[in-house]
Each structure stands twice: as C-alpha cells, then as structure tokens.
C-alpha cells in the first residue's frame, strides 16, 4: 500500500504542522544533534553497531527529556520506547531510515524490520485514515480514532556528509517488516556531520570535529 | 596634524607605548634627547612634555601623537592573565606582551562596537580538580565527543573567545590569556609552527575554564593547563583507539596527524596514558632531541582566524581599509598588522590592496 504522503518542506509549512502537534523544529533538531554527539564519542574500540545504537538511544532520550517538560510522558510498550503527549493522542519513536529519508520526493523506508508493536501502531494509524482520499486528516479526526504514532526518521548520508531527518506518520510496511508508507512526512533541515565519522583511522587522518561557521552581524 | 595648541599627553599612554617597544626609560631618554628625570616625570604625570618634546618621543616610539592624547587604555596586569613561561621571560618581554594585549583590547573594543561577534560560551570548570576530567566535560558540553579538533582557533572564536596575535618575536613568549569582565581573550604567538600553536591555544583554553577566578600562576596552574590541553586535543578514547603498542618515532610522526599535535606532545600523552613505557618514552624523547626540538616534522597547514578576515573584508567593502582602522585607533599601522599577524593575511601597503580575499559571506546589518 503506497499512498502519496503529504509532504511538508517549506519552513513555514513545517513549523505550522509541527506546531499543531505541539512540537517545533529546534526541539527535534536538538534531539538529532544529541545523537550525533553520541556517535562522535565512539572510537574504533567500540563495537561496530554501537555508534548507531547510541545515537538512536540518545536521540530518544533527548526527545523525552525535552518533551516531558511540555507535559508529555515516557512510555515503553513492550520495550518499544515512545514519548506520548498529554492527551495520549500523539506518540513519537525514533528509527533509522534509508537513504530516501529527508528527501522531498523520496519514498523512505526504515532501514530495519520493525516489531509487533510497530505493526499495531501502524494498524492504528491506518484506522485513523477514515477517508483515505483525504490526504490530511484533521487532528480532531485522529483524536476520535486513537493515538497517532510518528517516527523521527534519521539517515546518515556518508557521501553528502549530512544526517537527513523527518518526522513522519507511518501507514504501511513491506513484507519484510520495514515501514515503507507514510501518511505525512515533515522534512526537517539536514544536519551536517562533517567530521562526525565512523571511518577507522590508519591513513593518518582521523575523524575531525565539524567545520565551524559563526554568525557575525554588522551593527548599524 | 591635530590641533597641537596644547597637547597634554596621557601619562599612562606614554608608558604603554614605551613598554610596547621594549624600551627602557634610559634608552628613550637617550634616543629622544630628553632628560631621564623628565621622562619619569612625564610618565608619572608630574608635568607634561612640551609639544616638540612630545613630537620627538612620539617619533622615537613610532606612535602617532594622537595616540598619547586618548583616555587610559585597559592594561592587563600580571595577575589578570597567564603567561606560560613567565619564569623564562624577561621583564621587558613581559611588558611588551602586556602592552600589546592592551592595544589588542583597544582594537577589539572598536570592532565590537561595529560587529556582533559570537557571545562567550565557556563553562566555568574551576571547581573541577582534575584537568583531564575538565577537558572531558568541556568536550561533552561542546558535543565534540572523541573527535579531533579540526581547527583550534575557529573553535575558540566560535565559543566567543577573541583571538589575537602576540607578535613578540621571542620563543619565551608563547601565549597569553585573560578574562576581561565576561569576555575571554587569547593572544597566540603566531610565529610558532601549527602543532605547538594549537597546543598553546588549548593550554590557554585550559586557563580560561580552570582558572577564571584565581590568578592562574605558578607551576601547578601551568601543569594543570598542560594536562588539560593534552587531554582536550588528544582524548583518551581516541588515543587508545588509534595507537599501537610499540610505536617508533616515525610511527608518531604518522600518528600525530590524527590530532594535529607535535610529536613530543603525542609522546607525552602516550606515556601519560600508559600506552608506552618510561623506557619507550625516553627513547622517543632522544629521537626528538636528535632531530632538533625547534622544527616540527611534517607541519600541518597554519590555522588562521575565522572572524578577523571576515570583519576586515566587510569593513573594506565599506571603504574602511586597515590603514583607516589604525588611524581611527590612533595606532601605527604596524601595530594593527601585528595584532593580526598570522590570523588574517597582512598587507604590506597598509591594506589598501585588499589583502584578504573577498569571502562569499553575507554580513547582515542589524538595522
């Protein structure tokens, strides 16, 4: 099942939709950055899977830390970590996406198969699409039919040296269990990880901190 | 020429200009053909020099007469800052460095009136007794993880530290840092090669975060700043992940590129972390000594300022050259060039030929 998703790209549109969900882009970006920093703290002595896992874990932790201040709650449904808003209508989890992630015209999938909890969340998301032809169900209609689960999808693009991310509402999975269909995709600004690299050293150049930019303003 | 009808020079500026030149009062008296007691009296503010005497002094010191007529300049004192090799410096070298710092503060004040530069973002780690842990906390606070620092000067500048050059051509004077109110400053000896200069920058960063409240002096403070710099530039995890058990001198020459440090700093760090034995450490020290400590093998490209070339380019676009900046500050152009030396390309003809290449940047006007 592949429905064309409603895609939010322009910053006013992104901010508007995030605002409706009780979120904002800086909050999500801060969570993504926290994951990047966790990645950066790993060295070649860490097991290969760890940088990704730590990045995922720290991103989730940062989301919760920030959102709990806004009245959201931490929820672990059979070990599936979520953060849920006060009226239990919106839940967010974090997942790694494939290279289509964060691309305006992309069709992203999660990079790994998801468990039964994700399946039931997607089924619940599907039920909320009472009128599938309506691309953008209003929040109220979602409230009527239960919780909407969103995924903060992140993808490290090594070639472009950026992390692309989006907050998206999944509605379908492929046969292998990867999430591959979305009702809405809110595209966030990509984060440069120039330097945040997992390549092992040997040729004499190591992973380096990112290029720095500073803002300088001319006073009138 | 300004209206010299009655120029009353500021005694502190007279002394400052003299110290900047590393010139003793006796020497100034001799060169300007003024009585030594008179020089002392001028600097003590007992009575002002006659106009033509002042003109002679100004010309000997190479400062415009207008310089002597301004208000007092903020002069960093010995305990407001930290010199790494204080004990090795002569009083004259120290005075030259401190007086240059005073001119640096003057110049930065002028720039900050015109540009909004990054605000300081340095945690106060003075309660952290262990400099290694302090370096780790700072890395965490700045989300640097275990990554190598790409550019120390850029990092300092982005965190609100104002970096200027300390153009005292003496090896004893390496770097100097200070807090002026809430504003951190680092003066680097940019004559040095890249690797030791990065270590100096990290060492001064250590003083800024570790010794904000106390006068950062004495061997203990210097040792702390060195340990901090070593741990900040070469984080433990990254060193242990990238090193080998029995490195030779040549291995270190190759390895040091990972952190852009000198061979001797890396040797020290490896020993400190227990990667190499005392015996290996000493062996490599001997190798370093044989090749001469003054030259760093395979030197990395020089680090320059991120901020200074941009503000200078922006001013130049408005028609304000370096010569004009120097005039506005009543400084000789050479003084300005020395503050910028090695950080922003210095022009030979006073900046008229657009010494810094125009950068594709948008500087926003606030209003």
Coordinates of C-alpha atoms in Angstrom, one line a residue:
Chain A
X1 CA 0.0 0.0 0.0
X2 CA 1.6 3.2 -1.1
X3 CA -0.3 6.3 -0.6
X4 CA 1.2 9.5 -1.7
X5 CA 2.1 11.3 1.5
X6 CA 1.5 14.9 2.4
X7 CA 5.0 16.3 2.5
X8 CA 5.9 19.4 4.4
X9 CA 9.1 21.0 3.2
X10 CA 8.9 24.8 3.4
X11 CA 9.8 26.1 6.8
X12 CA 6.5 27.8 7.4
X13 CA 4.7 24.7 6.5
X14 CA 6.9 22.5 8.6
X15 CA 6.6 24.8 11.6
X16 CA 2.9 25.1 11.2
X17 CA 2.4 21.3 11.2
X18 CA 4.9 20.7 14.0
X19 CA 3.1 23.5 15.9
X20 CA -0.2 21.6 15.6
X21 CA 1.5 18.5 17.1
X22 CA 2.9 20.6 20.0
X23 CA 6.4 20.4 18.6
X24 CA 8.9 22.6 16.9
X25 CA 11.9 22.0 14.7
X26 CA 14.6 23.2 17.1
X27 CA 13.4 20.6 19.6
X28 CA 13.7 17.8 17.1
X29 CA 17.0 19.0 15.8
X30 CA 18.4 19.2 19.3
X31 CA 17.5 15.6 19.7
X32 CA 19.1 14.7 16.4
X33 CA 22.2 16.6 17.4
X34 CA 22.4 14.8 20.7
X35 CA 22.5 11.6 18.7
X36 CA 25.3 13.0 16.5
X37 CA 27.3 13.8 19.6
X38 CA 26.9 10.3 20.9
X39 CA 28.1 9.0 17.6
X40 CA 31.1 11.2 17.8
X41 CA 32.0 10.0 21.2
X42 CA 32.6 6.5 19.8
X43 CA 36.0 5.3 18.7
X44 CA 37.3 2.3 16.8
X45 CA 37.4 0.4 20.1
X46 CA 33.7 0.4 20.3
X47 CA 31.8 -2.5 18.7
X48 CA 30.7 -1.5 15.2
X49 CA 27.0 -1.4 16.0
X50 CA 27.4 0.8 19.0
X51 CA 27.6 4.3 17.4
X52 CA 24.3 3.8 15.7
X53 CA 22.6 2.4 18.8
X54 CA 24.0 5.1 21.0
X55 CA 22.9 7.8 18.5
X56 CA 19.4 6.3 18.5
X57 CA 19.2 5.9 22.2
X58 CA 20.5 9.5 22.9
X59 CA 18.1 10.9 20.3
X60 CA 15.2 9.2 22.1
X61 CA 16.4 10.3 25.5
X62 CA 16.7 13.9 24.3
X63 CA 13.2 13.9 22.8
X64 CA 11.8 12.6 26.1
X65 CA 13.9 15.0 28.3
X66 CA 12.6 17.9 26.3
X67 CA 9.0 16.9 25.8
X68 CA 8.4 15.8 29.4
X69 CA 8.8 19.5 30.3
X70 CA 5.9 20.1 27.9
X71 CA 3.6 17.6 29.6
X72 CA 4.5 14.6 27.5
X73 CA 5.1 11.2 29.1
X74 CA 7.6 8.5 28.7
X75 CA 6.1 5.1 27.6
X76 CA 7.8 1.8 26.9
X77 CA 5.4 -0.5 25.2
X78 CA 6.9 -4.0 25.4
X79 CA 10.3 -2.4 25.2
X80 CA 9.3 -0.1 22.3
X81 CA 10.3 3.4 23.5
X82 CA 7.8 6.1 22.9
X83 CA 7.1 9.6 24.1
X84 CA 3.4 10.4 24.3
X85 CA 1.7 13.7 24.6
X86 CA -0.6 14.7 27.5
X87 CA -3.9 13.6 25.9
X88 CA -2.4 10.3 24.7
X89 CA -3.2 11.2 21.1
X90 CA 0.4 11.6 19.7
X91 CA 3.3 9.3 20.2
X92 CA 6.8 9.5 18.8
X93 CA 9.5 7.0 18.4
X94 CA 12.9 7.1 16.7
X95 CA 14.0 5.0 13.8
X96 CA 16.8 4.8 11.3
X97 CA 15.7 5.4 7.7
X98 CA 17.2 4.5 4.4
X99 CA 18.8 7.0 2.0
X100 CA 15.4 8.3 0.8
X101 CA 14.9 9.8 4.2
X102 CA 14.6 13.6 4.3
X103 CA 14.3 13.9 0.5
X104 CA 11.3 15.8 -0.6
X105 CA 10.3 13.4 -3.3
X106 CA 11.7 10.3 -1.6
X107 CA 10.0 7.1 -0.6
X108 CA 11.8 6.3 2.6
X109 CA 11.7 3.0 4.5
X110 CA 13.0 2.2 7.9
X111 CA 16.3 0.5 7.5
X112 CA 15.4 -2.4 9.6
X113 CA 12.3 -4.5 10.1
X114 CA 10.1 -3.4 13.0
X115 CA 8.5 -5.4 15.7
X116 CA 4.9 -6.3 16.5
X117 CA 4.4 -3.0 18.4
X118 CA 5.2 -1.0 15.4
X119 CA 2.8 -3.2 13.4
X120 CA -0.1 -2.4 15.7
X121 CA 0.8 1.3 15.8
X122 CA 0.7 1.3 12.0
X123 CA -2.6 -0.5 12.0
X124 CA -3.9 2.1 14.4
X125 CA -2.5 4.8 12.1
X126 CA -4.3 3.2 9.2
X127 CA -7.6 3.1 11.0
X128 CA -7.3 6.8 11.5
X129 CA -7.4 7.2 7.8
X130 CA -11.2 7.0 7.7
X131 CA -11.2 8.8 4.4
X132 CA -8.0 7.7 2.6
X133 CA -8.7 10.2 -0.2
X134 CA -8.4 13.0 2.4
X135 CA -4.7 13.4 2.4
X136 CA -4.6 15.4 5.5
X137 CA -6.9 14.2 8.2
X138 CA -7.5 17.0 10.7
X139 CA -6.2 16.4 14.2
X140 CA -9.7 16.0 15.5
X141 CA -10.5 13.0 13.4
X142 CA -7.3 11.4 14.6
X143 CA -8.3 12.0 18.2
X144 CA -11.6 10.3 17.5
X145 CA -9.9 7.1 16.5
X146 CA -7.0 6.7 18.8
X147 CA -3.3 7.5 19.1
X148 CA -1.3 8.5 16.1
X149 CA 2.3 7.2 16.2
X150 CA 5.0 9.2 14.4
X151 CA 8.6 8.2 13.7
X152 CA 11.5 10.5 13.8
X153 CA 13.4 9.0 10.9
X154 CA 17.1 9.7 10.6
X155 CA 19.6 8.7 8.0
X156 CA 23.4 9.3 7.9
X157 CA 24.3 10.0 4.4
X158 CA 28.1 9.4 4.3
X159 CA 28.6 10.8 0.9
X160 CA 26.7 14.0 1.5
X161 CA 28.1 14.1 5.0
X162 CA 24.8 15.0 6.5
X163 CA 22.1 13.5 8.6
X164 CA 18.7 13.9 6.9
X165 CA 15.7 13.6 9.2
X166 CA 12.0 13.8 9.0
X167 CA 9.1 13.3 11.4
X168 CA 6.7 11.0 9.6
X169 CA 3.4 9.2 10.2
X170 CA 3.7 5.6 9.0
X171 CA 0.8 3.7 7.5
X172 CA 2.3 0.7 5.8
X173 CA 5.0 -1.9 6.0
X174 CA 6.6 -4.1 3.4
X175 CA 6.7 -7.9 3.6
X176 CA 10.0 -7.9 5.5
X177 CA 8.5 -5.7 8.1
X178 CA 10.1 -2.4 7.1
X179 CA 7.9 0.7 7.4
X180 CA 7.5 1.9 3.8
X181 CA 4.4 4.0 3.5
X182 CA 3.6 7.4 5.1
X183 CA 0.5 9.5 5.5
X184 CA 2.5 12.6 6.3
X185 CA 6.2 13.5 6.1
X186 CA 7.6 16.5 7.8
X187 CA 11.0 17.2 6.4
X188 CA 13.5 18.7 8.8
X189 CA 16.6 20.6 8.0
X190 CA 19.5 18.2 7.4
X191 CA 22.4 18.3 9.9
X192 CA 25.9 18.4 8.7
X193 CA 28.2 15.8 10.3
X194 CA 31.3 16.9 8.5
X195 CA 33.8 15.2 10.7
X196 CA 31.4 13.0 12.7
X197 CA 32.7 10.0 11.0
X198 CA 32.9 6.4 11.8
X199 CA 35.8 5.6 9.5
X200 CA 38.7 4.0 11.2
X201 CA 42.0 5.7 11.2
X202 CA 45.0 4.2 9.6
X203 CA 46.0 6.6 6.8
X204 CA 46.9 9.3 9.3
X205 CA 43.8 11.4 9.2
X206 CA 41.2 10.9 11.9
X207 CA 37.6 11.8 12.3
X208 CA 37.6 15.5 12.9
X209 CA 35.2 18.0 14.5
X210 CA 32.9 19.7 12.1
X211 CA 33.8 22.8 10.1
X212 CA 32.8 25.8 12.1
X213 CA 30.7 28.6 10.9
X214 CA 30.0 31.7 13.0
X215 CA 27.5 34.4 12.7
X216 CA 28.8 37.9 12.6
X217 CA 26.5 40.9 12.4
X218 CA 27.4 44.4 11.4
X219 CA 26.0 46.8 13.9
X220 CA 24.2 49.7 12.4
Chain B
X1 CA 48.1 67.4 12.0
X2 CA 45.8 67.7 15.0
X3 CA 45.5 70.9 16.9
X4 CA 48.6 70.9 18.9
X5 CA 47.8 74.2 20.6
X6 CA 48.1 72.5 23.9
X7 CA 48.6 68.7 23.7
X8 CA 48.5 67.2 27.2
X9 CA 49.5 63.6 26.8
X10 CA 48.1 60.9 28.9
X11 CA 51.0 59.7 31.1
X12 CA 49.7 56.0 31.1
X13 CA 49.8 56.0 27.3
X14 CA 53.3 57.4 27.3
X15 CA 54.4 54.5 29.5
X16 CA 52.4 52.0 27.5
X17 CA 54.0 53.0 24.1
X18 CA 57.4 52.8 25.6
X19 CA 56.8 49.4 27.1
X20 CA 55.4 48.2 23.8
X21 CA 58.7 49.0 22.2
X22 CA 60.6 47.1 25.0
X23 CA 62.4 50.3 25.6
X24 CA 63.8 51.3 29.0
X25 CA 63.4 54.9 30.2
X26 CA 67.1 55.5 29.9
X27 CA 67.0 54.3 26.3
X28 CA 64.0 56.5 25.5
X29 CA 65.7 59.5 27.2
X30 CA 68.8 58.9 25.1
X31 CA 67.1 58.4 21.8
X32 CA 64.7 61.4 22.2
X33 CA 67.4 63.6 23.7
X34 CA 65.3 64.2 26.8
X35 CA 66.5 64.2 30.4
X36 CA 65.8 60.8 32.1
X37 CA 64.2 62.6 35.1
X38 CA 61.8 64.4 32.7
X39 CA 60.8 61.0 31.1
X40 CA 60.0 59.7 34.6
X41 CA 58.1 62.9 35.4
X42 CA 56.0 62.7 32.1
X43 CA 55.1 59.1 32.9
X44 CA 54.2 59.9 36.5
X45 CA 52.0 62.7 35.3
X46 CA 54.0 65.3 37.3
X47 CA 54.2 67.6 34.3
X48 CA 53.6 67.2 30.6
X49 CA 56.2 67.4 27.9
X50 CA 56.5 70.4 25.7
X51 CA 55.0 69.9 22.3
X52 CA 58.2 69.4 20.4
X53 CA 59.5 67.1 23.1
X54 CA 56.3 65.0 22.7
X55 CA 56.8 65.0 19.0
X56 CA 60.3 63.7 19.4
X57 CA 59.2 61.0 21.8
X58 CA 56.3 60.0 19.5
X59 CA 58.7 59.7 16.6
X60 CA 61.2 57.6 18.5
X61 CA 58.4 55.3 19.7
X62 CA 56.8 55.2 16.3
X63 CA 53.3 56.1 17.6
X64 CA 51.2 59.0 16.2
X65 CA 51.0 62.0 18.6
X66 CA 47.2 61.5 18.7
X67 CA 47.8 58.1 20.4
X68 CA 49.2 59.9 23.5
X69 CA 46.1 62.0 24.0
X70 CA 43.4 59.4 24.5
X71 CA 41.9 58.0 27.6
X72 CA 43.6 55.3 29.7
X73 CA 43.6 52.0 27.9
X74 CA 42.8 48.8 29.7
X75 CA 46.1 47.4 30.6
X76 CA 46.1 43.7 31.6
X77 CA 48.1 43.3 34.7
X78 CA 50.3 40.3 35.5
X79 CA 47.6 38.6 37.5
X80 CA 44.8 39.2 35.1
X81 CA 46.3 36.8 32.6
X82 CA 48.6 33.9 32.4
X83 CA 51.9 33.5 30.7
X84 CA 53.0 30.1 30.1
X85 CA 56.7 30.6 30.5
X86 CA 56.6 33.5 32.9
X87 CA 59.8 32.5 34.5
X88 CA 61.8 32.4 31.3
X89 CA 60.6 35.8 30.2
X90 CA 62.5 39.0 30.8
X91 CA 60.6 41.9 32.3
X92 CA 60.9 43.7 29.0
X93 CA 59.4 40.8 27.0
X94 CA 56.6 40.6 29.5
X95 CA 55.9 44.3 29.3
X96 CA 55.9 44.1 25.5
X97 CA 53.4 41.3 25.5
X98 CA 51.1 43.0 28.1
X99 CA 51.2 46.3 26.3
X100 CA 50.4 44.6 23.0
X101 CA 47.5 42.9 24.8
X102 CA 46.3 46.4 25.9
X103 CA 46.3 47.5 22.2
X104 CA 44.6 44.3 21.3
X105 CA 41.8 45.0 23.8
X106 CA 41.5 48.5 22.3
X107 CA 41.2 47.2 18.8
X108 CA 38.7 44.5 19.8
X109 CA 36.6 47.1 21.6
X110 CA 36.5 49.1 18.4
X111 CA 35.5 46.0 16.4
X112 CA 32.8 45.0 18.9
X113 CA 31.2 48.5 18.6
X114 CA 30.8 47.7 14.9
X115 CA 30.1 43.9 14.8
X116 CA 28.1 41.5 16.8
X117 CA 30.6 38.7 17.4
X118 CA 29.8 35.3 18.9
X119 CA 29.0 35.6 22.6
X120 CA 31.2 33.6 25.1
X121 CA 30.1 30.1 25.7
X122 CA 32.7 28.7 28.2
X123 CA 31.6 26.8 31.2
X124 CA 33.3 27.6 34.4
X125 CA 35.2 24.4 35.4
X126 CA 37.2 25.9 38.2
X127 CA 35.7 23.5 40.7
X128 CA 36.9 20.5 38.7
X129 CA 40.1 19.5 40.5
X130 CA 41.1 17.1 37.7
X131 CA 42.1 18.8 34.4
X132 CA 41.7 15.6 32.5
X133 CA 38.1 15.4 33.7
X134 CA 37.6 19.1 32.9
X135 CA 38.8 18.5 29.4
X136 CA 36.2 15.7 29.0
X137 CA 33.4 17.9 30.5
X138 CA 34.2 20.6 28.1
X139 CA 34.2 18.2 25.1
X140 CA 30.8 17.0 26.3
X141 CA 29.5 20.5 26.7
X142 CA 30.6 21.3 23.2
X143 CA 29.4 18.0 21.7
X144 CA 32.9 17.2 20.5
X145 CA 32.8 13.5 21.5
X146 CA 36.1 11.9 20.9
X147 CA 36.7 13.8 17.6
X148 CA 39.9 15.5 16.8
X149 CA 39.7 19.3 16.8
X150 CA 39.8 20.4 13.2
X151 CA 40.8 24.0 14.0
X152 CA 41.6 25.3 17.5
X153 CA 41.4 29.0 16.5
X154 CA 38.0 28.6 14.9
X155 CA 36.7 26.6 17.8
X156 CA 37.8 29.3 20.3
X157 CA 36.3 32.0 18.2
X158 CA 33.0 30.2 17.8
X159 CA 32.8 29.9 21.5
X160 CA 33.2 33.6 22.0
X161 CA 37.0 33.8 22.7
X162 CA 38.7 36.7 21.0
X163 CA 41.9 35.5 19.5
X164 CA 44.7 37.9 18.5
X165 CA 48.3 37.6 17.7
X166 CA 51.1 38.2 20.1
X167 CA 53.8 39.4 17.8
X168 CA 56.7 39.3 20.2
X169 CA 59.4 37.5 18.3
X170 CA 60.8 35.6 21.2
X171 CA 60.3 32.0 21.8
X172 CA 59.9 32.6 25.5
X173 CA 56.7 34.3 24.9
X174 CA 54.2 31.7 23.7
X175 CA 50.7 32.6 24.5
X176 CA 48.7 34.6 27.0
X177 CA 45.1 34.5 28.0
X178 CA 42.8 36.6 30.2
X179 CA 39.3 37.4 31.1
X180 CA 38.3 41.0 30.7
X181 CA 35.0 41.0 32.5
X182 CA 32.9 38.4 30.9
X183 CA 35.0 38.4 27.7
X184 CA 37.8 35.8 27.3
X185 CA 40.9 36.7 25.2
X186 CA 43.7 34.6 23.9
X187 CA 46.9 36.0 22.4
X188 CA 48.9 33.5 20.5
X189 CA 52.4 33.7 19.3
X190 CA 51.7 33.1 15.6
X191 CA 55.4 32.8 14.8
X192 CA 55.3 29.3 16.0
X193 CA 54.5 26.3 13.9
X194 CA 51.0 24.9 13.8
X195 CA 51.2 22.0 16.2
X196 CA 52.7 23.8 19.1
X197 CA 50.5 26.8 18.5
X198 CA 47.4 24.5 18.7
X199 CA 48.7 23.2 22.0
X200 CA 49.2 26.8 23.2
X201 CA 45.6 27.6 22.2
X202 CA 44.3 24.5 24.1
X203 CA 46.6 25.4 27.1
X204 CA 45.1 28.9 27.2
X205 CA 41.6 27.5 26.9
X206 CA 42.5 25.4 30.0
X207 CA 43.4 28.5 31.9
X208 CA 40.2 30.3 30.8
X209 CA 37.9 27.5 32.0
X210 CA 40.0 26.2 35.0
X211 CA 41.4 29.5 36.4
X212 CA 38.7 32.0 35.8
X213 CA 38.7 33.2 39.4
X214 CA 42.2 32.8 40.7
X215 CA 45.3 34.3 39.3
X216 CA 46.4 31.4 37.1
X217 CA 50.1 31.4 38.0
X218 CA 52.6 29.1 39.3
X219 CA 53.9 25.8 38.3
X220 CA 50.8 23.9 39.4
X221 CA 48.4 26.0 37.3
X222 CA 50.7 25.6 34.3
X223 CA 50.8 21.9 34.8
X224 CA 47.0 21.8 35.0
X225 CA 46.7 23.8 31.8
X226 CA 49.1 21.4 30.1
X227 CA 47.3 18.3 31.2
X228 CA 44.0 20.0 30.1
X229 CA 45.5 20.8 26.7
X230 CA 46.9 17.3 26.2
X231 CA 43.5 15.7 27.2
X232 CA 41.5 18.2 25.2
X233 CA 43.5 17.7 22.0
X234 CA 44.1 14.0 22.4
X235 CA 41.1 12.5 24.1
X236 CA 41.8 9.2 25.9
X237 CA 39.4 7.0 23.9
X238 CA 40.6 8.3 20.6
X239 CA 44.3 7.9 21.5
X240 CA 43.7 4.3 22.7
X241 CA 41.7 3.5 19.6
X242 CA 44.4 4.8 17.2
X243 CA 47.7 3.9 18.7
X244 CA 49.9 0.9 18.6
X245 CA 51.7 -0.8 21.4
X246 CA 55.3 -0.2 20.4
X247 CA 55.4 3.0 18.3
X248 CA 58.6 4.3 17.0
X249 CA 59.5 7.9 16.4
X250 CA 58.3 7.5 12.8
X251 CA 55.1 5.9 13.9
X252 CA 54.4 9.0 16.0
X253 CA 55.2 11.3 13.0
X254 CA 52.4 9.5 11.1
X255 CA 50.0 9.2 14.1
X256 CA 50.2 12.8 15.2
X257 CA 48.2 13.8 12.1
X258 CA 45.2 12.3 13.7
X259 CA 45.1 15.1 16.4
X260 CA 47.4 17.6 14.8
X261 CA 49.8 17.8 17.7
X262 CA 53.5 17.7 17.9
X263 CA 55.4 14.5 18.1
X264 CA 56.6 15.4 21.6
X265 CA 53.1 16.2 22.8
X266 CA 51.8 12.9 21.5
X267 CA 54.8 11.1 23.0
X268 CA 53.9 12.7 26.4
X269 CA 50.3 11.7 26.1
X270 CA 51.0 8.1 25.2
X271 CA 53.2 7.9 28.2
X272 CA 50.7 9.6 30.4
X273 CA 48.0 7.1 29.3
X274 CA 50.3 4.2 29.9
X275 CA 50.4 3.2 26.3
X276 CA 54.2 3.4 26.2
X277 CA 56.7 2.6 29.0
X278 CA 59.1 5.1 30.6
X279 CA 61.8 3.5 28.5
X280 CA 60.0 3.9 25.2
X281 CA 59.1 7.5 26.2
X282 CA 62.7 8.4 26.8
X283 CA 63.8 6.7 23.7
X284 CA 61.4 8.9 21.6
X285 CA 62.5 12.0 23.5
X286 CA 66.0 11.3 22.5
X287 CA 64.9 10.9 18.8
X288 CA 63.1 14.2 19.0
X289 CA 66.2 15.9 20.5
X290 CA 68.4 14.5 17.8
X291 CA 66.3 16.0 15.1
X292 CA 66.0 19.3 16.9
X293 CA 63.1 20.4 19.0
X294 CA 62.7 23.6 17.0
X295 CA 61.4 22.0 13.9
X296 CA 58.2 20.0 13.8
X297 CA 58.3 17.2 11.2
X298 CA 55.5 17.3 8.6
X299 CA 54.0 20.5 9.8
X300 CA 50.2 20.9 9.3
X301 CA 48.8 23.9 7.5
X302 CA 48.6 27.0 9.6
X303 CA 45.4 27.9 11.4
X304 CA 44.0 31.3 10.8
X305 CA 41.2 33.3 12.2
X306 CA 37.6 32.7 11.1
X307 CA 36.4 36.1 12.3
X308 CA 39.1 38.7 11.6
X309 CA 39.3 38.2 7.8
X310 CA 35.6 38.5 7.5
X311 CA 35.2 41.7 9.6
X312 CA 38.2 43.2 7.8
X313 CA 36.7 42.3 4.4
X314 CA 33.3 43.7 5.4
X315 CA 34.9 47.0 6.6
X316 CA 37.0 47.1 3.4
X317 CA 33.8 46.9 1.4
X318 CA 32.6 50.0 3.2
X319 CA 35.8 51.7 2.2
X320 CA 37.5 51.2 5.6
X321 CA 41.0 49.9 5.0
X322 CA 43.3 48.7 7.6
X323 CA 45.2 52.0 7.5
X324 CA 41.9 53.7 8.3
X325 CA 41.2 51.4 11.2
X326 CA 44.7 52.1 12.5
X327 CA 44.0 55.9 12.2
X328 CA 40.7 55.6 14.0
X329 CA 42.5 53.8 16.8
X330 CA 45.4 56.3 16.7
X331 CA 47.8 53.4 16.2
X332 CA 50.6 52.9 13.8
X333 CA 49.5 50.5 11.1
X334 CA 52.3 48.1 12.1
X335 CA 50.7 47.7 15.5
X336 CA 47.4 46.6 13.9
X337 CA 49.2 44.3 11.5
X338 CA 51.0 42.7 14.4
X339 CA 47.7 42.0 16.2
X340 CA 46.5 40.3 13.0
X341 CA 49.8 38.6 12.2
X342 CA 49.2 35.1 11.1
X343 CA 45.5 35.3 11.8
X344 CA 44.4 37.4 8.8
X345 CA 46.7 37.9 5.9
X346 CA 48.6 41.0 6.4
X347 CA 49.0 43.5 3.7
X348 CA 52.3 45.2 3.0
X349 CA 51.0 48.5 1.9
X350 CA 48.6 49.1 4.7
X351 CA 45.7 47.0 3.5
X352 CA 44.9 49.2 0.5
X353 CA 45.2 46.3 -1.9
X354 CA 42.5 44.2 -0.3
X355 CA 44.9 41.8 1.4
X356 CA 42.2 39.4 2.4
X357 CA 40.4 37.7 -0.5
X358 CA 36.8 38.7 -0.5
X359 CA 34.8 35.9 1.0
X360 CA 31.4 34.8 -0.1
X361 CA 29.6 35.7 3.1
X362 CA 26.6 37.7 3.9
X363 CA 27.1 40.0 6.8
X364 CA 23.7 41.1 8.0
X365 CA 23.1 44.6 9.2
X366 CA 21.3 44.6 12.5
X367 CA 19.2 47.5 11.5

